[in-house]
Tab-separated table of C-alpha atoms and ligand atoms in Angstrom:
chain	number	residue	atom	x	y	z
A	1	MET	CA	-20.362	23.886	-27.990
A	2	PHE	CA	-21.828	21.007	-25.961
A	3	GLN	CA	-24.642	23.294	-24.871
A	4	GLN	CA	-26.830	20.755	-23.169
A	5	LEU	CA	-23.961	19.237	-21.224
A	6	ALA	CA	-22.794	22.705	-20.244
A	7	ALA	CA	-26.247	23.690	-19.015
A	8	ARG	CA	-26.706	20.476	-17.039
A	9	LEU	CA	-23.319	20.692	-15.343
A	10	GLN	CA	-23.846	24.321	-14.419
A	11	GLU	CA	-27.293	23.515	-13.048
A	12	ALA	CA	-25.940	20.684	-10.900
A	13	ILE	CA	-23.264	22.947	-9.451
A	14	ASP	CA	-25.567	25.957	-9.042
A	15	ARG	CA	-27.824	23.944	-6.779
A	16	LEU	CA	-25.055	24.067	-4.176
A	17	ARG	CA	-24.824	27.836	-4.324
A	18	GLY	CA	-25.827	30.026	-1.403
A	19	ARG	CA	-26.224	26.987	0.808
A	20	GLY	CA	-23.408	27.489	3.288
A	21	ARG	CA	-22.212	24.088	4.506
A	22	ILE	CA	-23.314	21.041	2.544
A	23	THR	CA	-23.746	17.483	3.713
A	24	GLU	CA	-22.337	14.302	2.265
A	25	GLU	CA	-25.827	13.611	0.865
A	26	ASP	CA	-25.813	16.959	-0.968
A	27	LEU	CA	-22.473	16.136	-2.551
A	28	LYS	CA	-23.707	12.694	-3.550
A	29	GLY	CA	-26.750	14.225	-5.210
A	30	THR	CA	-24.645	16.678	-7.167
A	31	LEU	CA	-22.270	13.939	-8.289
A	32	ARG	CA	-25.215	11.834	-9.389
A	33	GLU	CA	-26.488	14.712	-11.508
A	34	ILE	CA	-23.067	15.271	-13.034
A	35	ARG	CA	-22.852	11.583	-13.920
A	36	ARG	CA	-26.284	11.680	-15.525
A	37	ALA	CA	-25.379	14.790	-17.521
A	38	LEU	CA	-22.259	13.069	-18.844
A	39	ILE	CA	-24.110	9.926	-19.835
A	40	GLU	CA	-26.791	11.933	-21.595
A	41	ALA	CA	-24.011	13.689	-23.490
A	42	ASP	CA	-22.992	10.205	-24.697
A	43	VAL	CA	-19.845	9.989	-22.618
A	44	ASN	CA	-18.577	6.435	-22.283
A	45	LEU	CA	-19.965	4.823	-19.077
A	46	GLU	CA	-16.590	3.906	-17.673
A	47	VAL	CA	-15.218	7.358	-18.413
A	48	ALA	CA	-18.241	8.984	-16.725
A	49	ARG	CA	-17.794	6.803	-13.646
A	50	ALA	CA	-14.081	7.598	-13.374
A	51	PHE	CA	-14.805	11.279	-13.932
A	52	VAL	CA	-17.294	11.481	-11.076
A	53	GLU	CA	-14.986	9.560	-8.769
A	54	GLU	CA	-12.210	11.994	-9.551
A	55	VAL	CA	-14.438	14.988	-8.838
A	56	ARG	CA	-15.513	13.388	-5.556
A	57	GLU	CA	-11.960	12.755	-4.413
A	58	ARG	CA	-10.707	16.161	-5.403
A	59	ALA	CA	-13.652	17.898	-3.779
A	60	LEU	CA	-13.195	15.982	-0.521
A	61	GLY	CA	-9.461	16.682	-0.702
A	62	ARG	CA	-10.346	20.349	-0.796
A	63	LYS	CA	-12.589	19.897	2.203
A	64	VAL	CA	-15.769	20.716	0.333
A	65	LEU	CA	-17.932	19.613	3.270
A	66	GLU	CA	-16.334	22.183	5.541
A	67	SER	CA	-16.175	24.897	2.926
A	68	LEU	CA	-18.399	27.951	3.049
A	69	THR	CA	-18.398	28.100	-0.755
A	70	PRO	CA	-18.991	24.477	-1.769
A	71	ALA	CA	-20.249	25.389	-5.253
A	72	GLU	CA	-16.927	27.081	-6.066
A	73	VAL	CA	-14.984	24.087	-4.821
A	74	VAL	CA	-17.029	21.671	-6.922
A	75	LEU	CA	-16.814	23.990	-9.933
A	76	ALA	CA	-13.020	24.060	-9.682
A	77	THR	CA	-12.807	20.284	-9.390
A	78	VAL	CA	-15.175	19.711	-12.323
A	79	TYR	CA	-13.052	22.087	-14.385
A	80	GLU	CA	-9.914	20.123	-13.530
A	81	ALA	CA	-11.583	16.797	-14.272
A	82	LEU	CA	-12.914	18.102	-17.617
A	83	LYS	CA	-9.492	19.363	-18.586
A	84	GLU	CA	-7.948	15.988	-17.698
A	85	ALA	CA	-10.592	14.051	-19.620
A	86	LEU	CA	-9.966	16.217	-22.673
A	87	GLY	CA	-6.272	15.416	-22.539
A	88	GLY	CA	-4.677	17.687	-19.922
A	89	GLU	CA	-1.926	19.785	-21.450
A	90	PRO	CA	-2.319	20.579	-25.174
A	91	LYS	CA	-0.348	18.263	-27.455
A	92	HIS	CA	0.908	19.064	-30.917
A	93	PRO	CA	2.304	16.751	-33.563
A	94	GLN	CA	6.077	16.790	-33.748
A	95	LEU	CA	7.452	18.549	-36.796
A	96	LYS	CA	10.805	17.558	-38.241
A	97	ASP	CA	12.737	18.819	-41.247
A	98	ARG	CA	10.712	16.518	-43.431
A	99	ASN	CA	7.361	15.030	-42.510
A	100	VAL	CA	4.867	12.588	-43.909
A	101	TRP	CA	1.494	12.517	-42.218
A	102	PHE	CA	-1.436	10.259	-43.020
A	103	LEU	CA	-5.037	11.275	-42.556
A	104	VAL	CA	-7.262	8.277	-42.006
A	105	GLY	CA	-10.931	7.944	-41.177
A	106	LEU	CA	-14.355	7.030	-42.424
A	107	GLN	CA	-15.922	8.715	-45.407
A	108	GLY	CA	-17.823	11.784	-44.291
A	109	SER	CA	-15.734	12.287	-41.164
A	110	GLY	CA	-14.169	15.401	-42.673
A	111	LYS	CA	-10.863	13.828	-43.657
A	112	THR	CA	-10.374	15.580	-46.988
A	113	THR	CA	-11.474	18.941	-45.605
A	114	THR	CA	-9.062	18.460	-42.699
A	115	ALA	CA	-6.179	17.641	-45.060
A	116	ALA	CA	-6.707	20.985	-46.814
A	117	LYS	CA	-7.133	22.782	-43.478
A	118	LEU	CA	-3.863	21.347	-42.185
A	119	ALA	CA	-2.110	22.357	-45.407
A	120	LEU	CA	-3.339	25.934	-44.989
A	121	TYR	CA	-2.546	26.003	-41.265
A	122	TYR	CA	1.038	24.840	-41.692
A	123	LYS	CA	1.573	26.959	-44.797
A	124	GLY	CA	0.770	29.884	-42.529
A	125	LYS	CA	3.530	28.675	-40.227
A	126	GLY	CA	6.090	28.762	-43.007
A	127	ARG	CA	5.968	25.099	-44.015
A	128	ARG	CA	5.771	23.904	-47.615
A	129	PRO	CA	3.023	21.284	-47.705
A	130	LEU	CA	2.214	18.837	-50.470
A	131	LEU	CA	-1.215	17.240	-50.487
A	132	VAL	CA	-1.560	13.684	-51.764
A	133	ALA	CA	-4.940	12.432	-52.942
A	134	ALA	CA	-4.339	8.769	-52.236
A	135	ASP	CA	-7.655	7.065	-52.942
A	136	THR	CA	-6.755	4.638	-55.726
A	137	GLN	CA	-10.391	3.720	-56.325
A	138	ARG	CA	-12.498	6.862	-56.134
A	139	PRO	CA	-11.657	9.566	-58.643
A	140	ALA	CA	-14.320	11.776	-57.015
A	141	ALA	CA	-12.382	11.763	-53.757
A	142	ARG	CA	-9.227	12.875	-55.598
A	143	GLU	CA	-11.135	15.555	-57.445
A	144	GLN	CA	-12.443	16.914	-54.138
A	145	LEU	CA	-8.927	17.308	-52.774
A	146	ARG	CA	-7.712	18.873	-56.016
A	147	VAL	CA	-10.385	21.561	-55.723
A	148	LEU	CA	-9.600	22.174	-52.043
A	149	GLY	CA	-5.865	22.264	-52.781
A	150	GLU	CA	-6.452	25.009	-55.337
A	151	LYS	CA	-8.505	26.917	-52.825
A	152	VAL	CA	-5.761	26.896	-50.197
A	153	GLY	CA	-2.945	27.324	-52.716
A	154	VAL	CA	-1.205	24.020	-52.015
A	155	PRO	CA	-0.227	21.575	-54.806
A	156	VAL	CA	-1.967	18.207	-54.934
A	157	LEU	CA	-0.389	15.013	-56.173
A	158	GLU	CA	-3.094	12.627	-57.353
A	159	VAL	CA	-2.546	8.881	-57.380
A	160	GLN	CA	-3.776	6.921	-60.372
A	161	ASP	CA	-6.478	4.275	-60.437
A	162	GLY	CA	-5.032	1.095	-58.968
A	163	GLU	CA	-1.552	2.620	-58.534
A	164	SER	CA	0.734	0.508	-56.330
A	165	PRO	CA	2.017	1.811	-52.973
A	166	GLU	CA	5.584	1.538	-54.267
A	167	SER	CA	4.832	3.714	-57.277
A	168	ILE	CA	3.004	6.226	-55.062
A	169	ARG	CA	6.024	6.393	-52.782
A	170	ARG	CA	8.387	7.038	-55.683
A	171	ARG	CA	6.258	9.790	-57.148
A	172	VAL	CA	5.669	11.457	-53.773
A	173	GLU	CA	9.362	11.435	-52.913
A	174	GLU	CA	10.348	12.819	-56.274
A	175	ARG	CA	7.776	15.593	-56.183
A	176	ALA	CA	8.635	16.533	-52.608
A	177	ARG	CA	12.320	16.684	-53.500
A	178	LEU	CA	11.925	18.679	-56.704
A	179	GLU	CA	9.539	21.200	-55.160
A	180	VAL	CA	11.207	21.207	-51.743
A	181	ARG	CA	8.085	20.152	-49.872
A	182	ASP	CA	8.625	19.460	-46.170
A	183	LEU	CA	5.147	18.375	-45.056
A	184	VAL	CA	3.440	15.667	-47.087
A	185	LEU	CA	-0.219	15.302	-46.114
A	186	VAL	CA	-1.684	12.076	-47.427
A	187	ASP	CA	-5.476	11.976	-47.691
A	188	THR	CA	-6.007	8.221	-47.619
A	189	ALA	CA	-9.060	6.382	-48.916
A	190	GLY	CA	-12.158	6.483	-46.738
A	191	ARG	CA	-15.164	4.193	-46.819
A	192	LEU	CA	-18.575	4.363	-45.220
A	193	GLN	CA	-17.614	1.723	-42.716
A	194	ILE	CA	-14.580	-0.249	-41.619
A	195	ASP	CA	-13.809	-2.537	-44.481
A	196	GLU	CA	-11.112	-5.166	-44.655
A	197	ARG	CA	-9.868	-4.283	-48.119
A	198	LEU	CA	-9.536	-0.658	-47.153
A	199	MET	CA	-7.530	-1.598	-44.086
A	200	GLU	CA	-5.219	-3.813	-46.117
A	201	GLU	CA	-4.641	-1.038	-48.597
A	202	LEU	CA	-3.860	1.356	-45.765
A	203	VAL	CA	-1.411	-1.075	-44.193
A	204	ARG	CA	0.423	-1.450	-47.514
A	205	LEU	CA	0.504	2.283	-48.145
A	206	LYS	CA	1.805	2.856	-44.660
A	207	ALA	CA	4.577	0.300	-45.144
A	208	ALA	CA	5.631	2.107	-48.333
A	209	LEU	CA	5.391	5.727	-47.183
A	210	ARG	CA	6.288	5.234	-43.511
A	211	PRO	CA	4.418	8.234	-42.101
A	212	ASP	CA	5.616	10.081	-38.991
A	213	GLU	CA	2.049	10.670	-37.874
A	214	VAL	CA	-1.181	8.827	-38.549
A	215	LEU	CA	-3.973	11.261	-37.753
A	216	LEU	CA	-7.398	9.779	-37.319
A	217	VAL	CA	-10.189	12.151	-38.264
A	218	LEU	CA	-13.331	11.628	-36.182
A	219	ASP	CA	-16.713	13.250	-36.562
A	220	ALA	CA	-17.614	14.512	-33.080
A	221	MET	CA	-21.304	14.280	-34.004
A	222	THR	CA	-21.130	10.488	-34.143
A	223	GLY	CA	-20.471	10.201	-30.390
A	224	GLN	CA	-19.518	6.836	-28.971
A	225	GLU	CA	-19.519	5.216	-32.385
A	226	ALA	CA	-16.505	7.337	-33.289
A	227	LEU	CA	-14.564	5.549	-30.593
A	228	SER	CA	-15.093	2.038	-31.882
A	229	VAL	CA	-13.974	3.336	-35.267
A	230	ALA	CA	-10.875	4.700	-33.560
A	231	GLN	CA	-10.075	1.357	-31.996
A	232	ALA	CA	-10.462	-0.463	-35.302
A	233	PHE	CA	-8.124	1.952	-37.115
A	234	ASP	CA	-5.615	1.890	-34.297
A	235	GLU	CA	-5.440	-1.900	-34.250
A	236	ARG	CA	-4.732	-2.094	-37.949
A	237	VAL	CA	-2.722	0.981	-38.811
A	238	GLY	CA	-1.587	2.462	-35.504
A	239	VAL	CA	-2.982	5.929	-34.840
A	240	THR	CA	-0.739	8.637	-33.343
A	241	GLY	CA	-3.273	11.409	-32.783
A	242	LEU	CA	-6.837	12.532	-33.336
A	243	VAL	CA	-8.596	15.370	-35.105
A	244	LEU	CA	-12.169	15.949	-33.945
A	245	THR	CA	-14.291	17.597	-36.593
A	246	LYS	CA	-17.636	19.396	-36.507
A	247	LEU	CA	-17.231	20.712	-33.001
A	248	ASP	CA	-19.158	23.737	-34.270
A	249	GLY	CA	-22.233	21.563	-34.758
A	250	ASP	CA	-24.528	20.313	-32.029
A	251	ALA	CA	-22.294	17.453	-30.931
A	252	ARG	CA	-23.192	16.383	-27.411
A	253	GLY	CA	-19.613	16.136	-26.233
A	254	GLY	CA	-19.384	12.402	-25.629
A	255	ALA	CA	-16.762	11.732	-28.288
A	256	ALA	CA	-14.544	14.603	-27.190
A	257	LEU	CA	-14.751	13.710	-23.511
A	258	SER	CA	-14.242	9.980	-23.992
A	259	ALA	CA	-11.708	9.975	-26.845
A	260	ARG	CA	-8.560	10.489	-24.823
A	261	ARG	CA	-9.317	7.845	-22.180
A	262	VAL	CA	-10.821	5.263	-24.532
A	263	THR	CA	-8.193	5.494	-27.290
A	264	GLY	CA	-5.207	6.723	-25.289
A	265	LYS	CA	-4.412	9.128	-28.155
A	266	PRO	CA	-4.066	12.879	-27.876
A	267	ILE	CA	-6.514	15.177	-29.645
A	268	TYR	CA	-4.332	17.473	-31.721
A	269	PHE	CA	-6.854	19.593	-33.579
A	270	ALA	CA	-10.514	20.528	-33.664
A	271	GLY	CA	-12.528	21.304	-36.786
A	272	VAL	CA	-14.772	24.274	-36.087
A	273	SER	CA	-16.276	25.145	-39.478
A	274	GLU	CA	-16.516	23.907	-43.028
A	275	ARG	CA	-14.132	26.558	-44.263
A	276	PRO	CA	-10.400	25.946	-44.813
A	277	GLU	CA	-9.605	28.299	-41.920
A	278	GLY	CA	-11.846	26.301	-39.578
A	279	LEU	CA	-9.175	24.321	-37.769
A	280	GLU	CA	-7.800	25.037	-34.302
A	281	PRO	CA	-5.183	23.383	-32.146
A	282	PHE	CA	-7.062	21.561	-29.406
A	283	TYR	CA	-6.785	23.225	-25.991
A	284	PRO	CA	-8.338	21.113	-23.205
A	285	ASP	CA	-8.268	23.969	-20.687
A	286	ARG	CA	-10.081	26.407	-22.966
A	287	LEU	CA	-12.758	23.908	-23.863
A	288	ALA	CA	-13.250	22.955	-20.206
A	289	GLY	CA	-13.589	26.645	-19.399
A	290	ARG	CA	-16.116	27.149	-22.174
A	291	ILE	CA	-18.223	24.204	-21.024
A	292	LEU	CA	-18.439	25.656	-17.535
A	293	GLY	CA	-19.281	29.123	-18.862
B	1	GDP	P1	-14.349	12.843	-45.967
B	1	GDP	O1	-15.309	11.988	-46.727
B	1	GDP	O2	-13.984	12.239	-44.650
B	1	GDP	O3	-13.168	13.274	-46.744
B	1	GDP	O4	-15.176	14.128	-45.525
B	1	GDP	P2	-15.233	15.584	-46.165
B	1	GDP	O5	-13.960	16.291	-45.945
B	1	GDP	O6	-15.744	15.475	-47.550
B	1	GDP	O7	-16.316	16.255	-45.202
B	1	GDP	C1	-17.645	15.795	-45.124
B	1	GDP	C2	-18.561	16.996	-44.821
B	1	GDP	O8	-18.285	17.516	-43.558
B	1	GDP	C3	-18.322	18.145	-45.804
B	1	GDP	O9	-19.575	18.716	-46.112
B	1	GDP	C4	-17.473	19.116	-45.021
B	1	GDP	O10	-17.641	20.446	-45.427
B	1	GDP	C5	-18.007	18.896	-43.618
B	1	GDP	N1	-17.029	19.234	-42.560
B	1	GDP	C6	-15.774	18.765	-42.408
B	1	GDP	N2	-15.200	19.265	-41.296
B	1	GDP	C7	-16.116	20.076	-40.719
B	1	GDP	C8	-16.126	20.890	-39.516
B	1	GDP	O11	-15.179	20.950	-38.730
B	1	GDP	N3	-17.273	21.582	-39.290
B	1	GDP	C9	-18.356	21.521	-40.115
B	1	GDP	N4	-19.438	22.230	-39.792
B	1	GDP	N5	-18.386	20.762	-41.210
B	1	GDP	C10	-17.279	20.051	-41.530
């Protein structure tokens, strides 16, 4: 995960090893390298700047210039700053007796796969999920969820072409009541880019179904671009949390490291494979630890 970033950060810190005392110039040089590594990993400029400033302050606070093991001090402060940037303490969506969650995102982000993964994950925790294939225009999208639902053993309610939000709400409520389903996962329509009609449809569906969580699914491979998508969705439909997919691929890390600060939303889950089991709660400390080896 984030191999290049990991290697560059470790290199920058290793240069301080075995040096005894370091000077202010040495620290500056290391911080400059860390900043460059972050920017090359496609971390947002402002986030990279704030990150380096935080490392500098923490390192000076720990008297790095007087320390006999400056590399260890810098390593510890980079770890803390990484953990903070990734969201600090892990956050999980709140579960109630009955829950309706939306999954929103661009086509190809991994939204449908994530809906099925969440269904499997929470089924394993004793919940009774119902998947809703809510794209009123693309039968292929509904078909995809139906197949995935079968695979994970969770029923799928499919909307009809052009079905109104009100009718969807009625059918979802009835089905959830009859089958005693306590976690309704709505796979909303995705498009290749932000599109006004799509947003309007989402706003109307949200008004009808009144979800407890709106989870935005972001492809970590798309880097900074993912974050402008996040802002657009948040402005229109109000996002409550993020799922970062394809962290198993060769994503550079920029989206993951910038997402929390740029969007202000917690990252709840990470997608780590194509398979239905490939979903993990997002743990900032573990990921920070992995990046630093
Ligand atoms: P949607 O259009 O947003 O619903 O996206 P899909 O769920 O169809 O996913 C698009 C592609 O990404 C599919 O080939 C998925 O198998 C793949 N995919 C989704 N999540 C992950 C992930 O976490 N890791 C990997 N490697 N592939 C993923």
